[in-house]
mmCIF file of C-alpha atoms in Angstrom:
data_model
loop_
_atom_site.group_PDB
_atom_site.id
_atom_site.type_symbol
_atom_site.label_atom_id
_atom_site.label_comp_id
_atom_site.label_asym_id
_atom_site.label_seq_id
_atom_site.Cartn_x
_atom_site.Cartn_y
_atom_site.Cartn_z
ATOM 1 C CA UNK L 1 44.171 6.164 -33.171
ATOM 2 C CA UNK L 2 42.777 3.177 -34.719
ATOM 3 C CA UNK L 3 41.317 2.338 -30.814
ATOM 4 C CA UNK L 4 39.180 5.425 -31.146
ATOM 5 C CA UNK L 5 38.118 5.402 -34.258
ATOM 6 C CA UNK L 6 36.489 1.755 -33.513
ATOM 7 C CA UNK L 7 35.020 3.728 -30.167
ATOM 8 C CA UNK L 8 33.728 6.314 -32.142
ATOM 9 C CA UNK L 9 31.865 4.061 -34.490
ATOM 10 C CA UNK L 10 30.399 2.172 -31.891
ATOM 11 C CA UNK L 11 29.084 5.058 -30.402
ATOM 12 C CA UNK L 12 28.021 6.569 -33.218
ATOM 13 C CA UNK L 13 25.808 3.039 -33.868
ATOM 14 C CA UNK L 14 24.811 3.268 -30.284
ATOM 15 C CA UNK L 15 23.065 6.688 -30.735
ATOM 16 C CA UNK L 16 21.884 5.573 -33.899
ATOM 17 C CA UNK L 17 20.119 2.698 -32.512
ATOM 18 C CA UNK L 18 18.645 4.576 -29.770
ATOM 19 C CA UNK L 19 17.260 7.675 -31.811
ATOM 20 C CA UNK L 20 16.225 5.676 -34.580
ATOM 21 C CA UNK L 21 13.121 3.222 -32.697
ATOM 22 C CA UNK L 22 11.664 2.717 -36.392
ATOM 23 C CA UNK L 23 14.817 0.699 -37.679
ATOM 24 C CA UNK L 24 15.763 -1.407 -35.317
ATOM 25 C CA UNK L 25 12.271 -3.697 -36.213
ATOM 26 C CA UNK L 26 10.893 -4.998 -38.994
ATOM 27 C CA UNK L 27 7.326 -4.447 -37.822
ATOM 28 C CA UNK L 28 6.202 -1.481 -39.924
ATOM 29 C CA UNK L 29 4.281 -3.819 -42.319
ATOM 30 C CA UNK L 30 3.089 -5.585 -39.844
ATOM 31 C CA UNK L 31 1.188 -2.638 -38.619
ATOM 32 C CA UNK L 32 -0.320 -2.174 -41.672
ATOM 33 C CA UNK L 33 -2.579 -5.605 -41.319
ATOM 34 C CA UNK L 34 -3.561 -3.951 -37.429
ATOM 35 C CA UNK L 35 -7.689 -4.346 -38.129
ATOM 36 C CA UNK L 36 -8.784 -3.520 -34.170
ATOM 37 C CA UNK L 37 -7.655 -1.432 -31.502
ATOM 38 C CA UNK L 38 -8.510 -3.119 -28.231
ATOM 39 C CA UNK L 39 -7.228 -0.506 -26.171
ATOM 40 C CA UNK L 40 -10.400 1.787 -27.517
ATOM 41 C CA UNK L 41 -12.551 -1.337 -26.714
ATOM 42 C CA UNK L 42 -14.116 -4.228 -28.196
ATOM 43 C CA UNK L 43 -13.406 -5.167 -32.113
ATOM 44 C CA UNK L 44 -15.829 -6.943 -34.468
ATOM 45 C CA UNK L 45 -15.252 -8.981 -37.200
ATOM 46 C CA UNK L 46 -17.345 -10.276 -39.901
ATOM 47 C CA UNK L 47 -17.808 -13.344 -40.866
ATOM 48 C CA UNK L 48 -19.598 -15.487 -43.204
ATOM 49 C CA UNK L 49 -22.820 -12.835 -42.886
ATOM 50 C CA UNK L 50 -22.298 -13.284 -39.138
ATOM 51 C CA UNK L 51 -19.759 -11.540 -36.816
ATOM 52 C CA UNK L 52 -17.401 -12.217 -33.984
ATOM 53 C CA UNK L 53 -16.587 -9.657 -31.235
ATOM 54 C CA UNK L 54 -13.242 -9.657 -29.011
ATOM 55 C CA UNK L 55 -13.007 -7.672 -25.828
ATOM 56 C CA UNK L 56 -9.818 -7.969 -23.544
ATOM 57 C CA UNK L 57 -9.315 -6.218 -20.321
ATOM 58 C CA UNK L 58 -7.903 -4.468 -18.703
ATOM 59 C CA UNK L 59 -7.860 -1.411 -20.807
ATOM 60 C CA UNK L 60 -5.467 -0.360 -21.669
ATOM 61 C CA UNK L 61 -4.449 -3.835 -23.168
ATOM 62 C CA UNK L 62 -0.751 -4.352 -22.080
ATOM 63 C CA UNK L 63 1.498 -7.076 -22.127
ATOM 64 C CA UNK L 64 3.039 -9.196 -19.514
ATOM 65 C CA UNK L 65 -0.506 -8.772 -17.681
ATOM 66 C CA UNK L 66 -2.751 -11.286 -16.710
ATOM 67 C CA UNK L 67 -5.557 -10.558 -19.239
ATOM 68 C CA UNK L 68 -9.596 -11.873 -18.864
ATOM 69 C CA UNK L 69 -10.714 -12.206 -23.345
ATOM 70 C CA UNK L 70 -14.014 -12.172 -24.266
ATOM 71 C CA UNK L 71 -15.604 -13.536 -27.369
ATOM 72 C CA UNK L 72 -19.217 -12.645 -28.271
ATOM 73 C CA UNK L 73 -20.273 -14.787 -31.107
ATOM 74 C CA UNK L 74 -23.596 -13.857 -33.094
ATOM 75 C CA UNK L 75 -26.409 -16.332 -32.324
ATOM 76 C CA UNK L 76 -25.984 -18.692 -35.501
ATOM 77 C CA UNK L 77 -22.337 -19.210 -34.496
ATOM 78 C CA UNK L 78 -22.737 -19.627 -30.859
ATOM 79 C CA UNK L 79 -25.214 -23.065 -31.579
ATOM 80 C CA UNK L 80 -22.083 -25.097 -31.947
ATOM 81 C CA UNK L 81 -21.348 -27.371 -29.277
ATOM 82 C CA UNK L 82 -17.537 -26.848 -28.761
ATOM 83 C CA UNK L 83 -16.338 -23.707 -27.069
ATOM 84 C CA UNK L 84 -14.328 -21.510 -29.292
ATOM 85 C CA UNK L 85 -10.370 -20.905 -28.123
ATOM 86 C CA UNK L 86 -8.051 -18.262 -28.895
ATOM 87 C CA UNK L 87 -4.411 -18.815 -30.506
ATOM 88 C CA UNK L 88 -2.324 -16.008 -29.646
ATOM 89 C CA UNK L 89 0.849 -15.542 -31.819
ATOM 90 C CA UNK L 90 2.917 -12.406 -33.528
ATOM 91 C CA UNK L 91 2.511 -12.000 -37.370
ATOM 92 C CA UNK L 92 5.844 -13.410 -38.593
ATOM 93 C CA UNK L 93 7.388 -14.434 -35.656
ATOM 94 C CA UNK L 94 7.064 -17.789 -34.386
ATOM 95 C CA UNK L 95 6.501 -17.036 -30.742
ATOM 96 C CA UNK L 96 5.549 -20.261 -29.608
ATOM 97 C CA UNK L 97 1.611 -21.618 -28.880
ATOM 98 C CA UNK L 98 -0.312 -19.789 -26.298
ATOM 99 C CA UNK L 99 -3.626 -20.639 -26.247
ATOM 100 C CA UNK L 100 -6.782 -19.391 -24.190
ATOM 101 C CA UNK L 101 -9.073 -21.729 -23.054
ATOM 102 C CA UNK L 102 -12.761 -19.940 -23.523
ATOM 103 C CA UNK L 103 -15.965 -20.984 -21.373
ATOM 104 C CA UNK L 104 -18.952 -20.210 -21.831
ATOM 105 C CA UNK L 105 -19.940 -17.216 -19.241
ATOM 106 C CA UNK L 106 -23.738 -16.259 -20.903
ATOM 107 C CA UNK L 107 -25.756 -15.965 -24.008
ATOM 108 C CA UNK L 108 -23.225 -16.699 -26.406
ATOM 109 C CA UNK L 109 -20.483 -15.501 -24.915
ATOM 110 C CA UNK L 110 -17.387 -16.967 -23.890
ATOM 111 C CA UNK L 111 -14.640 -15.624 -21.459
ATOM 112 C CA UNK L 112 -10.849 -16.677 -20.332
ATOM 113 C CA UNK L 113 -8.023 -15.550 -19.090
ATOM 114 C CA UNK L 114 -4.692 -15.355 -20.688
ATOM 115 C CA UNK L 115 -1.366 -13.364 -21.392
ATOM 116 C CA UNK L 116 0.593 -11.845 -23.735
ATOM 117 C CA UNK L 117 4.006 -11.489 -23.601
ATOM 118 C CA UNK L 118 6.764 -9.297 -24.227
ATOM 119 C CA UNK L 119 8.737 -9.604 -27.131
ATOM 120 C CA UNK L 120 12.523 -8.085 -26.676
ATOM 121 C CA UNK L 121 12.463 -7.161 -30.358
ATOM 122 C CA UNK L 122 10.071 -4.187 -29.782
ATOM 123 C CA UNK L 123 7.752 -5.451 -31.849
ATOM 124 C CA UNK L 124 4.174 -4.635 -30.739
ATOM 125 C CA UNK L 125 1.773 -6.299 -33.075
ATOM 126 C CA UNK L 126 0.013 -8.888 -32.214
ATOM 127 C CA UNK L 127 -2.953 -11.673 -33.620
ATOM 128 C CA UNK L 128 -5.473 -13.322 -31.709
ATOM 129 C CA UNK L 129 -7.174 -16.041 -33.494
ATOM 130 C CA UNK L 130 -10.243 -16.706 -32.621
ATOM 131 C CA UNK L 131 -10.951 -20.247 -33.658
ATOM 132 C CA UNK L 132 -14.558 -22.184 -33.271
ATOM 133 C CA UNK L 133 -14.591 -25.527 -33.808
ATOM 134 C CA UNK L 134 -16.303 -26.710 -36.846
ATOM 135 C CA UNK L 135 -16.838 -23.436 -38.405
ATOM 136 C CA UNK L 136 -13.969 -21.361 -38.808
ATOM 137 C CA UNK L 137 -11.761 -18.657 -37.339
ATOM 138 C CA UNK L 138 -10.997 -14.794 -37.065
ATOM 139 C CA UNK L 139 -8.133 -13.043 -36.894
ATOM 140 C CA UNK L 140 -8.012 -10.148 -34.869
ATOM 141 C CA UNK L 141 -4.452 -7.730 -35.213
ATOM 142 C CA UNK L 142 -3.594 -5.271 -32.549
ATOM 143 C CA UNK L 143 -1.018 -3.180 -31.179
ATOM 144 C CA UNK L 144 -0.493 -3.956 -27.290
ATOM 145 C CA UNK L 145 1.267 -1.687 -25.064
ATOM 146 C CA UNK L 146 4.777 -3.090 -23.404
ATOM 147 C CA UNK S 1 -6.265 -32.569 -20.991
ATOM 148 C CA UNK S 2 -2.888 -33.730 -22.491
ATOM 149 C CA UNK S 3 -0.566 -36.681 -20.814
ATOM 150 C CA UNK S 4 2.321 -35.695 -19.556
ATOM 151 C CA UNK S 5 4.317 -37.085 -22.492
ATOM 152 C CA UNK S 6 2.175 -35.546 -24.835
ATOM 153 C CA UNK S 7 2.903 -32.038 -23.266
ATOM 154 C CA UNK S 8 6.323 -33.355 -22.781
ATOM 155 C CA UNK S 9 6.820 -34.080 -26.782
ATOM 156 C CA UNK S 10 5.053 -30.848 -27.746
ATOM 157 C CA UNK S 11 7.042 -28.671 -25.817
ATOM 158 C CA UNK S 12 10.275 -30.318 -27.107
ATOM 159 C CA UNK S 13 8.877 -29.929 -30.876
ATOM 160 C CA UNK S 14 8.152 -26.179 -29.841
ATOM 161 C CA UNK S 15 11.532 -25.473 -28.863
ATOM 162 C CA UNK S 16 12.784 -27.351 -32.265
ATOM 163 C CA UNK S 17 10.720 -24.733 -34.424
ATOM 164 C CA UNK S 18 11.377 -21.496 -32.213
ATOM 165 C CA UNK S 19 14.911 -22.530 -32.045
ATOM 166 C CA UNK S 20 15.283 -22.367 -36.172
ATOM 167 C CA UNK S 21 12.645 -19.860 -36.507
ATOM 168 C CA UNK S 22 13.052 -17.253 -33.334
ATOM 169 C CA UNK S 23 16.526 -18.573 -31.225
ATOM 170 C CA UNK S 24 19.049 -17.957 -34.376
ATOM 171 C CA UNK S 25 18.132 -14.478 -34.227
ATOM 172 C CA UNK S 26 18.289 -13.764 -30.631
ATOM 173 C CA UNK S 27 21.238 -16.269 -29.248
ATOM 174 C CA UNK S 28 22.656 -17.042 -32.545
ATOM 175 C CA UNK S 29 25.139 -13.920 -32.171
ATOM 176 C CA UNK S 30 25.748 -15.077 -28.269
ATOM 177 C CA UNK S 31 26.778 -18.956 -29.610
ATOM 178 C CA UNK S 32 28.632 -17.318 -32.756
ATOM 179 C CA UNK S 33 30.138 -14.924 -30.538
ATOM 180 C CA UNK S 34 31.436 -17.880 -28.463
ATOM 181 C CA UNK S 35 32.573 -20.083 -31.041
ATOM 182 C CA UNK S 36 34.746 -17.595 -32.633
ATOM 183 C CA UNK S 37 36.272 -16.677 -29.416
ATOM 184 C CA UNK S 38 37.390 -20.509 -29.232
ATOM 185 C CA UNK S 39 39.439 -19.893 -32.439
ATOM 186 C CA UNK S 40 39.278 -22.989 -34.024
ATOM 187 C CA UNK S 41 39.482 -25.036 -30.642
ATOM 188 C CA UNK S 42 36.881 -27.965 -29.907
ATOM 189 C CA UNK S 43 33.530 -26.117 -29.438
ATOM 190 C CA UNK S 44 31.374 -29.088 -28.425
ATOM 191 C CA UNK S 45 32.261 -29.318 -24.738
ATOM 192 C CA UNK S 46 32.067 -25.135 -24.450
ATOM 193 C CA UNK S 47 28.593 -25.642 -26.660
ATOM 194 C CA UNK S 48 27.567 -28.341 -23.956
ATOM 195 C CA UNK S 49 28.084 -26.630 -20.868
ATOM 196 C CA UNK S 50 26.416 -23.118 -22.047
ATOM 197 C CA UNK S 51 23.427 -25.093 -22.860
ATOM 198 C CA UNK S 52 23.335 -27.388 -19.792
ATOM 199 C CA UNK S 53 23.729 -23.826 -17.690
ATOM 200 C CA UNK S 54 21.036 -22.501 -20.200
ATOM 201 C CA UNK S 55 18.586 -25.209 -19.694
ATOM 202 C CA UNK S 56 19.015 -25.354 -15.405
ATOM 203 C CA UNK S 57 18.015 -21.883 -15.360
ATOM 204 C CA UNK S 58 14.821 -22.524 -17.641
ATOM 205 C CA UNK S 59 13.813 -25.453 -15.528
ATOM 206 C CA UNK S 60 14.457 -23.534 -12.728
ATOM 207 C CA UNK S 61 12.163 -20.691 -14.103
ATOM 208 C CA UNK S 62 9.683 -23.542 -14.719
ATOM 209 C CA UNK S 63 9.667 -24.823 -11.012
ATOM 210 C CA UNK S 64 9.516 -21.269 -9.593
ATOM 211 C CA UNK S 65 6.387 -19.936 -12.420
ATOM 212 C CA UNK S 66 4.719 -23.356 -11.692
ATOM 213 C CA UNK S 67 4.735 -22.936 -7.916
ATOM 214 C CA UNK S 68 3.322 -19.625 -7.924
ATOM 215 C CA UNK S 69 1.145 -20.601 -10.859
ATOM 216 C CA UNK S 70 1.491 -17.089 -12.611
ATOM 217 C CA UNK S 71 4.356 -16.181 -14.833
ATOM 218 C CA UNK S 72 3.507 -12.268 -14.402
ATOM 219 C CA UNK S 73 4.252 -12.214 -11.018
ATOM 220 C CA UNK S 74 7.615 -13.953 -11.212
ATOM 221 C CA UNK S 75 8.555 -11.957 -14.752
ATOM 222 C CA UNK S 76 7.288 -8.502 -13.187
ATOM 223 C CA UNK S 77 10.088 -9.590 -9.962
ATOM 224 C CA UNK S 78 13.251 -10.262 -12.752
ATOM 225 C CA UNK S 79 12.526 -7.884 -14.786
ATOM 226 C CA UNK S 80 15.097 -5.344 -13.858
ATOM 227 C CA UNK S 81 17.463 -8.505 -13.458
ATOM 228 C CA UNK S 82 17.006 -9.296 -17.073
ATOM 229 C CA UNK S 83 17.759 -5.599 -17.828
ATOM 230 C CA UNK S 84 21.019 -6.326 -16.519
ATOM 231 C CA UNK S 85 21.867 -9.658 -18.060
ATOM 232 C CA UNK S 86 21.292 -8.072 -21.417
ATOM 233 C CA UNK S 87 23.204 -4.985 -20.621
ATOM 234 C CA UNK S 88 25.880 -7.725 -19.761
ATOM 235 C CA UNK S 89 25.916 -9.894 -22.411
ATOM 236 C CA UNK S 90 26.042 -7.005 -24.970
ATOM 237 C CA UNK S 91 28.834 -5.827 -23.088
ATOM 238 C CA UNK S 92 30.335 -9.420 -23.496
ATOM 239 C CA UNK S 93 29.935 -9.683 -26.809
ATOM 240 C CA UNK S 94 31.615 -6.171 -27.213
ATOM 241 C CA UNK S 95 34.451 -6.933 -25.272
ATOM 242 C CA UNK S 96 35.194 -10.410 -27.181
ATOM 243 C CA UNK S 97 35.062 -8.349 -30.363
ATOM 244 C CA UNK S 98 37.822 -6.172 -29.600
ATOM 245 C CA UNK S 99 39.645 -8.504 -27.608
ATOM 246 C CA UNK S 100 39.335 -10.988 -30.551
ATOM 247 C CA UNK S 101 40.548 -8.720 -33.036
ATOM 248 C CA UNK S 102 43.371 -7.769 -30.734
ATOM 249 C CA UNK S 103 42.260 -3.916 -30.550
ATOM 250 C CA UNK S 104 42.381 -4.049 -27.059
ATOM 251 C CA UNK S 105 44.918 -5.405 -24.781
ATOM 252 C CA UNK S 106 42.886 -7.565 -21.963
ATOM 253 C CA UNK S 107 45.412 -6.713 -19.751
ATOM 254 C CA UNK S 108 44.634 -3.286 -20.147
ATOM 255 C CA UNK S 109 41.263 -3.774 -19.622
ATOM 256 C CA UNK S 110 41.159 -5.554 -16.785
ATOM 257 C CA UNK S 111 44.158 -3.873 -14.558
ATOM 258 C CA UNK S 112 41.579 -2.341 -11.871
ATOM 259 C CA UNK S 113 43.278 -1.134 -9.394
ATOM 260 C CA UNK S 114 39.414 -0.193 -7.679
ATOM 261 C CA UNK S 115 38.389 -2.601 -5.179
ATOM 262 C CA UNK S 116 34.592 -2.216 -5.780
ATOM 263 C CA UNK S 117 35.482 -3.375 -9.654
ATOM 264 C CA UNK S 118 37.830 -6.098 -8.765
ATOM 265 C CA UNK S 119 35.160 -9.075 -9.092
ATOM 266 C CA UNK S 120 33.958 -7.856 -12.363
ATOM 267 C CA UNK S 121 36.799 -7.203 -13.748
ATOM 268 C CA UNK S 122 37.925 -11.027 -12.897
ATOM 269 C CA UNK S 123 34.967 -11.959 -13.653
ATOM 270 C CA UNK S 124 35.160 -10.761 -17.026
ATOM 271 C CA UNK S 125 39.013 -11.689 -17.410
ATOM 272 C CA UNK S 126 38.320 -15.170 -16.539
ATOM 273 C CA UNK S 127 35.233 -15.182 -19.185
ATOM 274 C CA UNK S 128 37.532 -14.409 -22.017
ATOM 275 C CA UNK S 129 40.155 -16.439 -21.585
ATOM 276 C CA UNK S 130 40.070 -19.240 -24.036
ATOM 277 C CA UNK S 131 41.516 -22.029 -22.069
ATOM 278 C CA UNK S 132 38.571 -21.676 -19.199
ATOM 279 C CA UNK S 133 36.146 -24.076 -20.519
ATOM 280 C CA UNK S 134 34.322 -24.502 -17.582
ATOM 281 C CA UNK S 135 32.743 -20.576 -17.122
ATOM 282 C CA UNK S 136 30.453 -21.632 -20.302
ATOM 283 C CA UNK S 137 28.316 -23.182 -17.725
ATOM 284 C CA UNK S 138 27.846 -20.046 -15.612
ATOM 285 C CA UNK S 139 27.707 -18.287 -18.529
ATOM 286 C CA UNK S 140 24.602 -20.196 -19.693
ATOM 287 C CA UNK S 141 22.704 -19.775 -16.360
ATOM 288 C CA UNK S 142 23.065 -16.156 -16.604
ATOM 289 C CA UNK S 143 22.216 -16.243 -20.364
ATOM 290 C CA UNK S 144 19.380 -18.085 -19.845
ATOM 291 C CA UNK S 145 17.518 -15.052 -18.036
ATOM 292 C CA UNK S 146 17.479 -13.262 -21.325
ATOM 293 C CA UNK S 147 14.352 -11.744 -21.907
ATOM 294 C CA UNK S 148 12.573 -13.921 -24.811
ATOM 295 C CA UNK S 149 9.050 -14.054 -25.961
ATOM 296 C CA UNK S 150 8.933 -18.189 -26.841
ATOM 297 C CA UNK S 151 10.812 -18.765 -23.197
ATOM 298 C CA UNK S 152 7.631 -16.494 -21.475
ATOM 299 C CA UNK S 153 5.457 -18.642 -23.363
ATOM 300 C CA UNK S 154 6.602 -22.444 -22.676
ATOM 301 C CA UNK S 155 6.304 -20.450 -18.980
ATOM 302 C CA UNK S 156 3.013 -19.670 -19.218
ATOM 303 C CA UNK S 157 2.385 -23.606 -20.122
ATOM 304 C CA UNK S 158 4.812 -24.490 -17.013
ATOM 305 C CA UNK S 159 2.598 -22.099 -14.640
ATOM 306 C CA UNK S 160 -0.453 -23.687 -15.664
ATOM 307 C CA UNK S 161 0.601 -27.506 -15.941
ATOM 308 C CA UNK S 162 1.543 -26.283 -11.902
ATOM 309 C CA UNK S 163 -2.092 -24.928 -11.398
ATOM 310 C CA UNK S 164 -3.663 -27.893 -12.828
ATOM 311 C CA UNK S 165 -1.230 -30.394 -10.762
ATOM 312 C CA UNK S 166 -2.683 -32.619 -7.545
ATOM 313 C CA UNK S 167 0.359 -31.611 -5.903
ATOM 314 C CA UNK S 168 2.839 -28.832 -5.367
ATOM 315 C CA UNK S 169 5.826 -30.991 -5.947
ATOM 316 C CA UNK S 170 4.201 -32.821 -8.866
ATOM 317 C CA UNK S 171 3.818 -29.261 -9.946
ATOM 318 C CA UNK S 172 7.193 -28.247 -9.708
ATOM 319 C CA UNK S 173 8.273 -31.119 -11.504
ATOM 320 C CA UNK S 174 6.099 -31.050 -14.341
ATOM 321 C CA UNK S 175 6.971 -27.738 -14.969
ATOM 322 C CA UNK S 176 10.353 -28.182 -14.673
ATOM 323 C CA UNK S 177 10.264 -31.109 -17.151
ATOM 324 C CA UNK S 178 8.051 -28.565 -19.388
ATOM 325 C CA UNK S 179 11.154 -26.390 -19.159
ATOM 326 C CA UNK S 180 13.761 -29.211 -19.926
ATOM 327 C CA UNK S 181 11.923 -30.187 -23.041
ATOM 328 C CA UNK S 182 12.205 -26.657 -24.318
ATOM 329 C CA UNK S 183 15.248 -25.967 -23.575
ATOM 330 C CA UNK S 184 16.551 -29.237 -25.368
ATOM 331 C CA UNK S 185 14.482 -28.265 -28.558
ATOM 332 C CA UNK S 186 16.123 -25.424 -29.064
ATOM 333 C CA UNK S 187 19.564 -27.160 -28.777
ATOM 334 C CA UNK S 188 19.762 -28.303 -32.338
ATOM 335 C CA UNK S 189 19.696 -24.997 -33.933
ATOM 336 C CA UNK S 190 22.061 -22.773 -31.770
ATOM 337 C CA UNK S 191 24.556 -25.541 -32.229
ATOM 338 C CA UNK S 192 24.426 -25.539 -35.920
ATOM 339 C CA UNK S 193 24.895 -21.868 -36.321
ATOM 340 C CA UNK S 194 27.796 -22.609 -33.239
ATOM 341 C CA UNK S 195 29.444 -25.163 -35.696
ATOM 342 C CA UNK S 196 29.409 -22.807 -39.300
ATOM 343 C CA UNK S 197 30.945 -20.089 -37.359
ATOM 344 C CA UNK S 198 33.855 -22.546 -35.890
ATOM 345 C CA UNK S 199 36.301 -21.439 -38.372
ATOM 346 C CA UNK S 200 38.475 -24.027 -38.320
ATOM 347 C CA UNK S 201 38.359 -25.346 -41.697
ATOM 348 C CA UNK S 202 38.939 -21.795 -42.988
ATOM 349 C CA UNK S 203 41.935 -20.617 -44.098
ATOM 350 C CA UNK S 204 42.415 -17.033 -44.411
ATOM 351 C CA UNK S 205 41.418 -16.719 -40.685
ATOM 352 C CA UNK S 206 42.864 -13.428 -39.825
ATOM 353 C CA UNK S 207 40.715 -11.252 -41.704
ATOM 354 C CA UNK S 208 37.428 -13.223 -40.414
ATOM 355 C CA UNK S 209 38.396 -12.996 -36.942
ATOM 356 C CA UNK S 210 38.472 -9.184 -37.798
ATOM 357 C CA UNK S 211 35.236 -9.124 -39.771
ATOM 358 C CA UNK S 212 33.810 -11.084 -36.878
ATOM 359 C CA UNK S 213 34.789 -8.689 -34.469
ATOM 360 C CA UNK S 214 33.377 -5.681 -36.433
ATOM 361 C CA UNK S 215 30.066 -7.407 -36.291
ATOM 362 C CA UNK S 216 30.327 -8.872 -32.447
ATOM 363 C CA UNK S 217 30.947 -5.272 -31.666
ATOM 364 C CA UNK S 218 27.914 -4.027 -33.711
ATOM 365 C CA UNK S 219 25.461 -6.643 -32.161
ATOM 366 C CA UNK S 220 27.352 -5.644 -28.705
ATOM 367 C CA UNK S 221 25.608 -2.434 -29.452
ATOM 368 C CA UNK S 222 22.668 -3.174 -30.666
ATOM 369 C CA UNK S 223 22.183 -5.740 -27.647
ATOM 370 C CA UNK S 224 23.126 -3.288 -25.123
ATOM 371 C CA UNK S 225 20.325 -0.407 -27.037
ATOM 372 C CA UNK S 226 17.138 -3.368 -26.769
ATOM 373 C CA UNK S 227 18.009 -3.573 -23.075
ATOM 374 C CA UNK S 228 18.009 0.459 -22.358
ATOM 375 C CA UNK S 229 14.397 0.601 -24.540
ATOM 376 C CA UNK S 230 13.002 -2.950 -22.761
#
C-alpha cells in the first residue's frame, strides 16, 4: 500500500511536470527584459544618439543552427578601427563564453557566423552583446526557437 | 589568436565558474544521488572514476566536433542518443531512491525472466549495488552525453580550435585538450556538493536516507519530464 502510494505521487509529479511547461523554469522574468524579436527580422538599438542594428539568419532564428549575425553600425560608430564582436550568453545563467568574431563585409557593416545552443532547462531567452571596442556595447534580448 | 595554454587555462577557469554556477544544478542531483547510495562508504574513488568516465567522453566529443569542425552536425547526430541517456539517468536516480529507502526490493525488480530485458536489468542490478565501485566509470561516460548548454559551448571552442589547426591530428588534440580542461574545471564543484551529501558524519541517518529518497525520486521525475519536452 505504501508502494503505491509513492507510485502514485510520482506520477502525479510526472503529469504535473509535463502539463505545467511554465513551472518547471524560472525564465518568466527573463522574458520580460526580451527588447527584439529576430525571428520578425532585424532589431535596432539606440545608442548614445546613434544606433546599432542586429540581423541573424536564418529566419526563423533557432538554436543548435549554424547562424551568419549581422551588425549594422550607424556611420559615427562604424569609424572605429576595431571590428565589433558579439558575446552570446543567457540572462542569469552562466552558459559559458561564446563569442562571434565580426568582419567587416561593407559600409559599416560587419558579418559572422556563430551558434546558439540549446539549453536543457527550457529556457529560451537569450542576449547578444554587441560590443565595439572603444565605445561601448548593446544588448540585444530574444527568444530563439529550440 | 590565443596560445594554446592560454585557451588551455581559460577553458579550465570556464569549467571552474559553470561548474559552481550551472553544473550544481544539473549534475549536482546525479553526484548527490551517488553519494548517498554509497551510505557513508568512501566516496572519493566512486567520485574519481564517474568523473574520469565523464571527462573521456567530453574529450572524446572534443576530438570528434574538432574533426568535423562543426558542433551542429555532430549534436544534430546524438541528439536522440542524449534523449535516451537522460531518460536513463532519471530512471537511475528513481530507482536508487526507492531502492535506497528500501521501498522496493531489488530483487524484485530485477527478476526478468524476459530475455530481451535481461542486459538491462543486469545492467541496472549491477549499477546499484554498493560494493561495485568500478561501474562509476561507465556510468560517467554515459553521463557525460547529457545534454548541457556550457558542454555545447566549450564544443563550439573545440570545433573551431580544429578549424583553425595546421593539422587534423593537431586538431583533434587540441580539441581534445580543450575538452580535458573543461571537464577538470568543473571537478571541484560536483565534488563538494558529492562530499556534504556523504552522510557519514550524521547521525540520525535513517530518516535522511528516506528524505533523500523522496527527493531522488522527485528529480527522477523531473529528469525523466526535461528529456520527453527536449
Amino acid at each position: 500500500m505504501k508502494h503505491l502510494r509513492i507510485l502514485l505521487g510520482a506520477a502525479l509529479l510526472f503529469a504535473f511536470l509535463l502539463a505545467e511547461p511554465g513551472r518547471i523554469s524560472a525564465g518568466d522574468k527573463y522574458q520580460e527584459m526580451i527588447n527584439c524579436d529576430l525571428h520578425a527580422g532585424p532589431c535596432t538599438q539606440a545608442f548614445s544618439e546613434n544606433s546599432v542594428t542586429l540581423e541573424v539568419a536564418p529566419r526563423p532564428v533557432k538554436a543548435m543552427q549554424d547562424l551568419l549575425f549581422k551588425v549594422t553600425l550607424a556611420q559615427k560608430l562604424s569609424q572605429t578601427p576595431i571590428a565589433p564582436y558579439i558575446d552570446l550568453g543567457m540572462p542569469g545563467m552562466n552558459m559559458g563564453p561564446n563569442r562571434v568574431q565580426l568582419k567587416p563585409a561593407g559600409n559599416a557593416i560587419y558579418e559572422g557566423r556563430g551558434v546558439i545552443v540549446r539549453c536543457p532547462s527550457g529556457r529560451r531567452t537569450w542576449q547578444a552583446m554587441v560590443i565595439m571596442p572603444g565605445v561601448g556595447q548593446v544588448s540585444f534580448i530574444f527568444d530563439v526557437i529550440y | 589568436m590565443l596560445s594554446t595554454e592560454t585557451l588551455y587555462l581559460l577553458y579550465l577557469s570556464t569549467g571552474l565558474t559553470v561548474g559552481f554556477g550551472h553544473c550544481i544544478g544539473m549534475c549536482g542531483p546525479i553526484v548527490v544521488t551517488f553519494s548517498l547510495n554509497l551510505k557513508g562508504k568512501n566516496i572519493i574513488f566512486p567520485q574519481f572514476l564517474y568523473h574520469l568516465g565523464r571527462i573521456t567522453t567530453y574529450a572524446i566529443l572534443g576530438g570528434v566536433v574538432a574533426a568535423t569542425g562543426s558542433l551542429t552536425m555532430v549534436a544534430a547526430n546524438i541528439e536522440s542518443l542524449q534523449k535516451g541517456v537522460m531518460i536513463f539517468a532519471g530512471a537511475l536516480i528513481m530507482l536508487m531512491g526507492f531502492a535506497m529507502a528500501g521501498w522496493v526490493s531489488l530483487g524484485s525488480v530485477f527478476r526478468n525472466p524476459v530475455g530481451s530485458g535481461g542486459i538491462i536489468s543486469r545492467g541496472f542490478g549491477k549499477l546499484l549495488k554498493v560494493k561495485s565501485t568500478g561501474i562509476y566509470f561507465p556510468l560517467g561516460l554515459l553521463l557525460g552525453l547529457l545534454p548541457c548548454g556550457p558542454v555545447y559551448t566549450a564544443l563550439l571552442g573545440a570545433a573551431r580550435s580544429g578549424m583553425e589547426a595546421n593539422t587534423l591530428h593537431q586538431g583533434v588534440l587540441g580539441g581534445m585538450g580543450l575538452m580535458v580542461a573543461f571537464g577538470l574545471g568543473t571537478v571541484p564543484a560536483l565534488f563538494l556538493v558529492a562530499k556534504l551529501a556523504d552522510l557519514g558524519w550524521l547521525k540520525s541517518r535513517e530518516f535522511i536516507y528516506k528524505f533523500g529518497a523522496v527527493l531522488m525520486i522527485a528529480v527522477g521525475v523531473f529528469f525523466i519530464v526535461k528529456a520527453i519536452r527536449y
